[in-house]
Amino acid sequence: MEKNIRLSHMSHWKTVPYKKIDNFRDYYYEDKSNVCYYQDWDRILRYHKQTGYEGIELAPWDLNEILGLFGTPQNYVDFAADHGIAVSGMFHGCDDSHIAEKHDEVVQAGKNAVDICASFGGRHLNTCPGNNYYGNGPLDSQGLKNIASCLNEIGEYAESKGVQIGIHNEFFCVSNKYNHRQLIEMTDPRYVHYCLDTAQIALMGDDLIDFYDTYKERICTFHLKDTADIGVSDAVRFSQDVEIQDDGHRWFWEPGEGVLPLEELWRHVADYGFKGWVTVEDDGAPDYLAAMTLSSFYVQQVLGKIYR
Amino acid sequence: MQFSFSTEVVDLDHQAPNRNKRESKYFWDEMYRLISAGGFCRIDIPYEPKWDFGGRSGIPRTKRSVDIKFGNTEGYLKFLAENGINGISSVHLDPTLFCRGSVGMFLGAAEHYGMEAIQFAAEAGAEAFILSATPTFYAVHRTLGETTETEFLKQMKDLVQRLADAAEEQGVKLCLKNEYWGLLRGEIISDFVKGMKDNVFLDVDTAHLSIAGTDVQKFIADNQKRIGSVTLTDTSFSDDGEAYKQVMPEFPAKSATWVFRDPGYGKLDLSAYADAALQAGFDGTFHLNCRNSASICRSILRARYYVDHSLNA
């Protein structure tokens, strides 16, 4: 049976300090803890492959260390390929995109990110459209237009490099509940796509199923995760440093561990016939190996019965 | 002898199970009680603006984070006191984070955040502002461009002096820490500080000096007038694979190992080094630093055990 979904995993592993640990047993005995199981790319990529993932999405904040360990993007790509893993894409943040004077700088940074993503063979540059709401919102229509303008230029350049940029609207982003659909409408559908982060949309207070049905033609990829908090209040979403809660409250859960109607969503995905990368995001999980395994089980054994 | 315990025991940078909770305030709020329960009533704080950029203000490692969560430094000190910590002994800034783009950009950012860290240290009543003498070898060489290493060090020296003057004005000692992965590792730093004003002090970090191949006791004797702080770190590591040149020098590619060990778990005689510092006239705080521990609570208690049973305190 033909597979429509390619499963990837967002690299929220904090900096991985080794390329490959050859003296694994001796190293283990130094401390006799499980920390050494999470310290080299060799083992982390093995975990990806063996838990059912075909891809990894890179985090830009890791690039300095990745390039320090591997020398070139191609070396990383080859190493990952030896483990049966491809780079599906990379994340990017368009900070200051709402500020007209920053336009050229933001677009250049976006183009640089496209080049980096392409150099790793990535297809998707999943892009947070702007800064956090706190300190920057609410935006007037010109601010929104400025963001759209940046995204359009970056997107056009991305297409020429074989990369798709997808808006990834965090629930605490400056474009938010009251104008994020407007932002999508202001961008050029030829160049700017959408990365549907299932939890972020619900946290923001939008209707996940309606959003998918409305924008299914723009959705180029998914960040698949669950949440137990639908429609977080403005006061919370617009507050300072909201992503990490003081009391350890988690916004995000592994698919199936929250309350989102993911099976219903998947029936709509099946009806439309989406084909491409779906990336599990486990940010906030205490144990990524357990989280990625739970997520993979859900995608393949629960959602997979609906559409794979 | 006075001791403090460094919150650098918490590794935020590298992957480990249960690492994510370290970004939330509740984790740190409890940490002070754990440190206090280990018999330490003062702390050393690594100053890391990296977490400001990601909006991680639950991590109390900058003035911004403290201002957001506690109102101001005074509010933070009050909270610490309520949880068993009576003071902040020192604040340590490693400017490697800023070493990218160009030398000019690095120097500008390092000075900006250096001044900010000094202000925070002064507000906190800390004795010392500990500054990594240079970024890592890797970061410097990635950033030099047309600038020579000699010229870079000259500009670094000028920056250090400006920061030392500012620190002195605010009643804080600037102490240079020469990590084994920096350009001034080992004894090289002695020549670097020659001729500088006497408001530039040295932090004796025992593991870093040892890994760089330095006789720690001789280093203390040779630089006794400059010693401003002592950081007791243990190690069993010998850098025979030039790990100091790596992007992450704390993780030697040649053979994986825990470079930094809890006191008493490496090969260094920290007690002898502490005695040497006392004999050299050092009367400041000894910082116990179990950097980037794999088991935070064990590290706190191991440090306490070492202080009680191995140091001539």
XYZ file of C-alpha atoms in Angstrom:
621
model
C 0.000 0.000 0.000
C 1.363 3.388 -0.974
C 2.404 5.553 1.977
C 1.235 9.141 1.956
C 2.736 10.254 5.258
C 6.445 10.502 5.953
C 7.052 10.794 9.664
C 9.666 13.208 10.947
C 10.690 14.349 14.424
C 11.523 17.884 15.458
C 14.952 18.013 17.027
C 14.186 19.443 20.416
C 17.062 17.434 21.820
C 19.189 20.043 23.536
C 22.672 20.301 22.174
C 23.974 16.848 21.344
C 27.636 16.994 22.310
C 29.116 13.990 20.505
C 28.943 12.754 16.933
C 29.537 9.124 17.919
C 30.581 7.646 21.239
C 32.862 4.703 20.539
C 33.790 4.007 24.159
C 30.146 3.706 25.214
C 30.590 0.996 27.839
C 33.543 2.679 29.534
C 31.780 6.014 29.439
C 28.669 4.508 30.994
C 30.697 3.103 33.878
C 32.089 6.555 34.729
C 28.681 7.651 35.970
C 26.390 4.624 35.648
C 23.433 6.821 34.673
C 21.378 6.963 31.493
C 22.681 10.386 30.441
C 25.193 8.842 28.035
C 22.290 7.363 26.066
C 21.356 10.883 24.934
C 24.714 12.372 24.086
C 25.637 11.328 20.555
C 24.020 11.730 17.172
C 24.762 8.142 16.298
C 22.448 6.794 18.973
C 19.851 9.546 18.646
C 19.485 8.883 14.931
C 19.254 5.159 15.653
C 16.354 5.932 18.009
C 14.647 7.884 15.233
C 14.920 5.069 12.737
C 13.901 2.307 15.079
C 10.882 4.161 16.432
C 9.455 4.609 12.968
C 10.696 7.993 11.838
C 12.109 8.689 8.413
C 13.143 12.270 9.043
C 14.405 14.864 11.449
C 13.650 18.590 11.471
C 16.643 20.648 12.533
C 16.610 23.421 15.081
C 18.588 26.477 13.970
C 19.955 27.022 17.456
C 21.863 23.742 17.112
C 23.607 24.537 13.833
C 26.842 25.894 15.294
C 27.406 22.697 17.228
C 26.240 20.407 14.404
C 28.606 22.048 11.961
C 31.362 21.958 14.568
C 30.889 18.208 14.917
C 30.297 17.325 11.281
C 32.194 20.004 9.368
C 29.643 20.450 6.577
C 25.879 20.052 6.149
C 26.505 17.271 3.636
C 28.519 15.292 6.183
C 25.563 15.470 8.574
C 23.157 14.515 5.791
C 25.312 11.508 4.845
C 25.660 10.429 8.475
C 21.909 10.659 8.979
C 21.279 8.805 5.710
C 23.487 5.978 6.951
C 20.983 5.688 9.794
C 18.016 5.758 7.415
C 17.075 9.326 8.301
C 16.631 12.376 6.042
C 16.408 16.037 7.021
C 12.789 17.048 6.449
C 13.343 20.724 7.166
C 14.341 23.349 9.641
C 12.671 25.833 11.921
C 13.114 29.584 11.525
C 11.894 32.674 13.333
C 11.144 35.944 11.512
C 11.838 38.252 14.442
C 11.106 41.946 13.803
C 9.184 41.221 10.577
C 6.409 43.621 11.642
C 8.858 46.538 11.696
C 9.105 48.172 8.270
C 12.658 49.422 8.836
C 13.812 45.867 9.536
C 12.379 44.464 6.286
C 15.647 43.967 4.399
C 17.417 42.493 7.410
C 14.561 40.075 8.113
C 14.308 38.993 4.479
C 18.062 38.441 4.268
C 18.023 36.365 7.441
C 15.134 34.360 5.973
C 16.996 33.771 2.718
C 20.055 32.655 4.680
C 17.855 30.201 6.563
C 16.461 28.916 3.245
C 20.013 28.332 2.004
C 20.928 26.470 5.179
C 17.769 24.366 5.010
C 18.496 23.530 1.375
C 22.111 22.654 2.184
C 20.818 19.961 4.541
C 18.388 18.714 1.880
C 15.400 20.005 3.828
C 12.075 20.631 2.102
C 10.305 22.700 4.769
C 11.384 25.911 6.438
C 8.744 26.128 9.146
C 8.637 29.769 10.034
C 7.352 31.609 13.036
C 6.056 34.779 11.394
C 7.143 37.250 14.068
C 8.075 38.102 17.618
C 6.134 37.230 20.725
C 2.922 39.167 21.301
C 4.210 40.544 24.592
C 6.054 43.763 23.933
C 4.998 43.857 20.280
C 1.239 43.416 19.980
C -1.383 44.291 19.092
C -0.399 44.877 15.499
C -2.096 47.395 13.255
C -2.855 46.431 9.661
C 0.451 47.895 8.488
C 2.365 45.718 10.944
C 0.584 42.659 9.619
C 1.252 43.779 6.065
C 4.941 44.135 6.887
C 5.067 40.538 8.104
C 3.289 39.317 4.980
C 5.710 41.232 2.802
C 8.711 39.583 4.452
C 7.139 36.138 4.170
C 6.297 36.645 0.507
C 9.860 37.585 -0.392
C 11.414 34.798 1.626
C 8.860 32.367 0.207
C 9.542 33.315 -3.395
C 13.256 32.830 -2.827
C 12.585 29.528 -1.052
C 10.582 28.153 -3.978
C 13.526 28.866 -6.268
C 15.673 26.718 -3.968
C 13.230 23.840 -3.703
C 12.174 24.799 -0.189
C 8.670 25.584 1.042
C 8.181 28.044 3.850
C 5.246 27.279 6.099
C 3.805 29.736 8.584
C 4.101 28.270 12.061
C 2.014 30.515 14.288
C 2.897 30.056 17.954
C 0.007 30.705 20.323
C 1.984 33.542 21.899
C 3.073 35.093 18.597
C 2.437 38.729 17.653
C 0.104 37.550 14.902
C -2.513 35.834 16.958
C -6.095 34.714 17.381
C -7.660 37.876 16.006
C -5.512 38.297 12.921
C -3.566 35.176 12.045
C -6.081 34.109 9.400
C -5.873 37.631 8.012
C -2.111 37.210 7.799
C -2.497 33.998 5.823
C -4.836 35.769 3.398
C -2.294 38.584 2.953
C 0.440 36.215 1.836
C 0.960 34.894 -1.668
C -0.275 31.273 -1.868
C 2.281 30.537 -4.560
C 5.138 31.177 -2.137
C 3.865 31.031 1.413
C 2.425 27.812 2.760
C 1.317 26.735 6.208
C 2.802 24.343 8.734
C -0.191 23.285 10.788
C 0.903 22.932 14.384
C -2.134 21.183 15.770
C -1.571 22.241 19.373
C -0.628 25.856 18.701
C -3.788 26.458 16.682
C -5.982 25.009 19.435
C -4.160 26.850 22.211
C -4.698 30.068 20.289
C -8.421 29.381 20.329
C -8.988 28.547 16.682
C -11.009 25.498 15.651
C -8.589 22.829 14.481
C -10.959 21.066 12.088
C -12.364 24.238 10.603
C -8.867 25.637 10.212
C -7.736 22.520 8.373
C -10.753 22.508 6.079
C -10.306 26.195 5.297
C -6.581 26.085 4.602
C -5.939 22.506 3.510
C -4.647 23.666 0.150
C -2.071 25.890 1.859
C -0.924 23.292 4.381
C 2.382 21.856 3.242
C 3.321 19.994 6.395
C 2.327 19.409 10.015
C 3.771 19.829 13.445
C 1.786 17.148 15.180
C 1.300 17.442 18.894
C -1.490 17.407 21.419
C -2.577 19.789 24.141
C -4.902 19.751 27.116
C -5.488 23.517 26.925
C -7.879 24.630 24.229
C -8.397 28.361 23.830
C -5.988 29.836 26.333
C -7.086 33.299 27.453
C -5.726 36.486 25.922
C -4.264 37.435 29.287
C -2.102 34.329 29.267
C -1.197 34.244 25.576
C -0.192 37.878 25.607
C 1.869 37.706 28.798
C 5.633 37.786 29.101
C 7.688 34.617 28.542
C 4.566 32.472 28.458
C 6.015 29.470 26.634
C 7.653 28.073 29.766
C 5.362 28.154 32.780
C 6.675 28.876 36.281
C 4.894 25.874 37.776
C 5.957 23.418 35.068
C 2.541 23.297 33.410
C 2.923 21.750 29.954
C 1.224 23.269 26.949
C 2.128 20.322 24.764
C 1.619 16.591 25.011
C 2.339 13.636 22.798
C -0.437 12.972 20.237
C -3.146 11.015 21.996
C -2.193 12.234 25.465
C -4.173 15.470 25.212
C -7.711 16.360 24.188
C -7.438 17.321 20.522
C -9.722 15.602 17.985
C -6.773 14.195 16.099
C -8.610 11.169 14.732
C -11.312 13.451 13.319
C -8.609 15.677 11.851
C -7.000 12.653 10.250
C -10.236 11.696 8.560
C -10.242 15.144 6.962
C -6.577 14.752 6.048
C -7.450 11.431 4.414
C -10.395 12.913 2.528
C -8.160 15.610 1.099
C -5.358 13.182 0.389
C -2.463 15.064 1.985
C 0.931 13.696 1.026
C 4.198 14.687 2.658
C 6.117 15.169 5.870
C 4.359 15.120 9.227
C 6.674 16.127 12.050
C 6.067 15.124 15.635
C 7.062 17.796 18.139
C 7.742 16.686 21.681
C 8.734 20.021 23.194
C 8.128 19.959 26.899
C 8.415 16.200 27.267
C 10.699 15.019 30.055
C 11.999 12.029 28.116
C 12.226 12.433 24.366
C 12.882 8.783 23.654
C 9.706 7.778 25.472
C 7.788 10.683 23.926
C 8.878 9.975 20.375
C 7.995 6.310 20.826
C 4.531 7.102 22.183
C 3.992 9.581 19.362
C 5.093 7.177 16.687
C 2.798 4.467 18.064
C -0.147 6.877 17.944
C 0.576 8.082 14.432
C 1.104 4.611 13.037
C -1.286 2.469 15.064
C -4.162 4.900 15.704
C -4.034 7.545 12.984
C -2.492 5.020 10.614
C -5.705 3.031 10.607
C -7.396 6.094 9.151
C -4.687 7.271 6.807
C -1.023 6.583 6.406
C 37.176 29.246 55.259
C 34.083 30.480 53.483
C 32.364 28.372 50.860
C 29.726 28.863 48.239
C 28.115 26.432 45.830
C 27.789 27.175 42.137
C 24.429 26.787 40.432
C 26.454 25.835 37.375
C 25.762 22.350 38.746
C 22.635 22.528 36.564
C 23.343 21.708 32.923
C 20.946 23.587 30.681
C 22.849 23.238 27.458
C 22.998 19.545 26.766
C 20.522 16.745 26.325
C 19.605 14.641 29.336
C 16.483 12.953 30.643
C 14.295 15.334 32.652
C 16.281 18.292 31.413
C 13.277 20.388 30.354
C 11.998 21.081 33.847
C 15.197 23.039 34.447
C 13.674 25.884 32.413
C 10.790 26.397 34.838
C 10.936 28.628 37.883
C 9.634 25.974 40.281
C 12.703 23.853 39.648
C 15.018 26.672 40.714
C 12.854 27.739 43.633
C 13.372 24.294 45.107
C 17.050 24.200 44.157
C 17.972 26.820 46.752
C 16.515 24.699 49.532
C 18.436 21.677 48.295
C 21.680 23.647 48.246
C 20.923 24.978 51.701
C 20.147 21.483 52.939
C 23.602 20.526 51.684
C 25.047 23.046 54.097
C 25.835 25.838 51.664
C 24.322 29.224 52.377
C 25.805 31.208 49.482
C 25.760 30.606 45.735
C 27.801 31.424 42.663
C 25.724 32.205 39.576
C 26.752 31.678 35.960
C 25.494 34.753 34.065
C 23.918 33.435 30.841
C 21.971 35.916 28.660
C 21.361 33.025 26.259
C 18.188 32.238 28.176
C 16.946 35.818 27.903
C 16.894 35.499 24.136
C 14.561 32.520 24.321
C 12.264 34.081 26.913
C 13.330 31.578 29.569
C 13.068 33.962 32.501
C 12.357 31.096 34.889
C 16.095 30.399 34.738
C 17.701 32.789 37.245
C 20.902 33.483 35.403
C 20.585 37.146 34.407
C 19.417 40.469 35.734
C 16.510 40.336 33.276
C 15.259 37.005 34.573
C 15.546 38.119 38.175
C 13.760 41.401 37.444
C 10.901 39.591 35.668
C 10.345 36.929 38.299
C 11.287 38.754 41.496
C 10.794 42.432 40.655
C 14.436 43.323 41.176
C 17.672 41.994 42.637
C 16.562 42.938 46.136
C 13.439 40.844 45.707
C 15.562 37.943 44.520
C 17.876 38.189 47.524
C 14.862 38.262 49.806
C 13.506 35.118 48.167
C 16.886 33.422 48.486
C 17.060 34.299 52.171
C 13.614 32.829 52.720
C 14.873 29.615 51.188
C 18.121 29.160 53.019
C 20.543 31.125 50.870
C 22.020 34.197 52.493
C 23.928 35.654 49.616
C 25.484 35.532 46.176
C 29.248 35.170 46.373
C 30.017 35.716 42.713
C 28.683 36.000 39.202
C 30.475 34.352 36.271
C 30.173 35.507 32.666
C 31.543 33.402 29.804
C 31.300 35.614 26.709
C 31.648 32.737 24.220
C 27.957 33.141 23.401
C 28.699 36.469 21.737
C 31.728 35.298 19.775
C 30.253 35.101 16.303
C 29.941 37.334 13.297
C 32.932 39.600 13.804
C 35.413 40.609 16.481
C 33.766 44.030 16.689
C 30.349 42.522 17.313
C 31.816 40.219 19.950
C 33.574 42.992 21.827
C 30.469 45.175 21.814
C 28.203 42.450 23.152
C 30.756 41.195 25.680
C 31.177 44.680 27.098
C 27.440 45.328 27.209
C 26.655 42.119 29.063
C 29.824 42.391 31.138
C 28.664 45.748 32.452
C 25.192 44.335 33.061
C 26.611 41.374 34.988
C 28.778 43.694 37.086
C 25.728 45.784 37.934
C 23.873 42.641 38.947
C 26.843 41.420 41.018
C 27.065 44.781 42.772
C 23.321 44.880 43.472
C 23.574 41.354 44.857
C 26.475 42.268 47.130
C 28.747 39.716 45.444
C 32.464 39.764 46.127
C 33.509 38.818 42.639
C 32.590 39.189 39.008
C 34.329 36.240 37.378
C 34.972 36.721 33.675
C 36.185 34.030 31.305
C 39.405 35.541 30.027
C 38.565 34.708 26.409
C 35.868 32.776 24.567
C 36.713 29.224 23.541
C 39.585 28.644 21.134
C 37.060 27.360 18.559
C 34.772 30.368 18.842
C 37.628 32.868 18.634
C 39.170 31.240 15.585
C 35.791 31.048 13.883
C 35.317 34.768 14.426
C 38.778 36.287 13.931
C 38.483 36.974 10.198
C 41.349 39.302 9.309
C 42.153 39.986 12.948
C 45.229 38.227 14.314
C 45.133 36.363 17.599
C 47.628 38.877 18.996
C 45.417 41.817 18.043
C 42.373 40.047 19.446
C 44.108 39.547 22.781
C 45.153 43.189 22.851
C 41.536 44.244 22.385
C 40.462 41.685 24.961
C 42.949 43.140 27.430
C 41.529 46.634 26.886
C 38.020 45.289 27.430
C 39.019 43.452 30.602
C 40.562 46.619 31.999
C 37.439 48.680 31.291
C 35.300 46.043 32.978
C 37.710 45.801 35.931
C 37.557 49.560 36.426
C 33.761 49.499 36.317
C 33.674 46.583 38.749
C 36.017 48.319 41.162
C 33.857 51.446 41.115
C 30.915 49.289 42.157
C 32.802 47.435 44.867
C 33.247 44.156 43.025
C 36.491 42.340 42.155
C 36.920 41.302 38.541
C 38.575 37.872 38.484
C 39.681 36.228 35.250
C 38.920 32.547 34.788
C 41.211 30.898 32.264
C 39.442 27.788 31.066
C 41.538 25.100 29.415
C 39.660 25.775 26.192
C 40.508 29.496 26.080
C 43.415 31.335 24.503
C 44.882 32.117 27.931
C 44.773 28.597 29.335
C 47.200 27.512 31.993
C 50.136 29.752 32.813
C 49.699 31.918 29.716
C 47.375 34.156 31.673
C 50.178 35.245 34.006
C 51.869 37.108 31.152
C 48.525 38.514 29.997
C 47.835 40.242 33.311
C 51.416 41.486 33.787
C 51.348 45.249 33.709
C 47.591 45.477 34.129
C 46.213 47.478 37.034
C 46.007 45.698 40.349
C 42.211 45.703 40.099
C 42.459 42.761 37.714
C 42.412 39.534 39.720
C 42.588 35.854 38.861
C 40.153 33.060 39.600
C 42.072 29.890 40.409
C 39.918 27.185 38.803
C 41.700 24.035 39.800
C 40.427 21.614 37.143
C 40.900 24.041 34.282
C 44.456 24.807 35.352
C 45.263 21.163 35.846
C 43.877 20.077 32.468
C 45.949 22.812 30.837
C 49.023 21.138 32.365
C 49.650 23.727 35.067
C 51.125 23.012 38.496
C 48.272 24.532 40.487
C 50.207 25.106 43.704
C 53.032 26.817 41.830
C 50.482 28.908 39.931
C 48.989 30.058 43.222
C 52.422 30.924 44.626
C 53.499 32.749 41.476
C 50.320 34.832 41.294
C 49.509 35.269 44.953
C 48.891 39.023 44.726
C 46.424 38.576 41.912
C 44.287 35.806 43.373
C 40.761 37.106 43.807
C 38.754 33.913 43.938
C 39.269 30.175 44.082
C 37.003 27.702 42.338
C 37.439 24.124 43.472
C 36.717 21.865 40.528
C 37.851 18.275 40.212
C 38.820 16.254 37.150
C 40.559 13.107 35.979
C 40.884 14.327 32.426
C 44.124 14.763 30.489
C 43.692 16.549 27.189
C 45.848 14.375 24.949
C 43.543 14.803 21.970
C 43.419 18.594 21.715
C 39.836 18.691 22.915
C 40.435 22.323 23.808
C 40.146 23.161 20.112
C 36.731 21.511 19.643
C 33.397 23.279 19.263
C 32.353 21.660 22.561
C 35.656 21.133 24.376
C 33.953 19.737 27.457
C 33.104 16.646 25.395
C 36.371 15.190 24.089
C 35.821 13.572 20.691
C 38.762 11.210 21.111
C 37.105 9.411 23.985
C 33.894 10.413 25.731
C 34.337 11.261 29.384
C 32.962 13.383 32.203
C 35.637 16.078 32.252
C 34.417 17.686 35.462
C 33.892 15.503 38.500
C 32.411 16.200 41.878
C 34.999 17.058 44.571
C 36.782 13.916 45.632
C 35.729 11.996 42.531
C 38.579 13.166 40.317
C 42.323 12.923 40.776
C 43.015 16.416 42.119
C 44.077 17.138 45.666
C 41.724 20.061 46.226
C 42.643 20.210 49.884
C 46.284 20.901 49.010
C 45.214 23.628 46.593
C 42.974 25.233 49.183
C 45.828 25.165 51.698
C 48.145 26.743 49.141
C 45.645 29.535 48.557
C 45.311 30.175 52.281
C 49.074 30.222 52.684
C 49.249 32.727 49.837
C 47.013 35.010 51.866
C 43.724 34.341 50.114
C 40.886 35.152 52.498
C 37.931 35.114 50.116
C 35.311 32.547 49.250
C 36.078 29.077 47.924
C 33.532 28.183 45.244
C 32.541 24.536 45.031
C 31.650 23.919 41.410
C 30.212 20.591 40.223
C 29.741 21.897 36.702
C 27.034 20.314 34.556
C 26.343 17.450 36.910
C 24.532 14.294 35.842
C 22.990 14.081 39.301
C 22.466 17.447 40.939
C 21.459 16.381 44.427
C 24.288 13.874 44.662
C 26.710 16.591 43.610
C 25.519 18.951 46.330
C 25.931 16.263 48.971
C 29.239 15.009 47.609
C 30.563 18.575 47.779
C 29.378 18.895 51.367
C 30.985 15.582 52.280
C 34.263 16.715 50.730
C 34.193 20.006 52.617
C 33.479 18.242 55.895
C 35.883 15.348 55.521
C 38.713 16.364 53.209
C 39.214 20.111 53.418
C 40.945 21.534 56.442
C 38.010 23.844 57.016
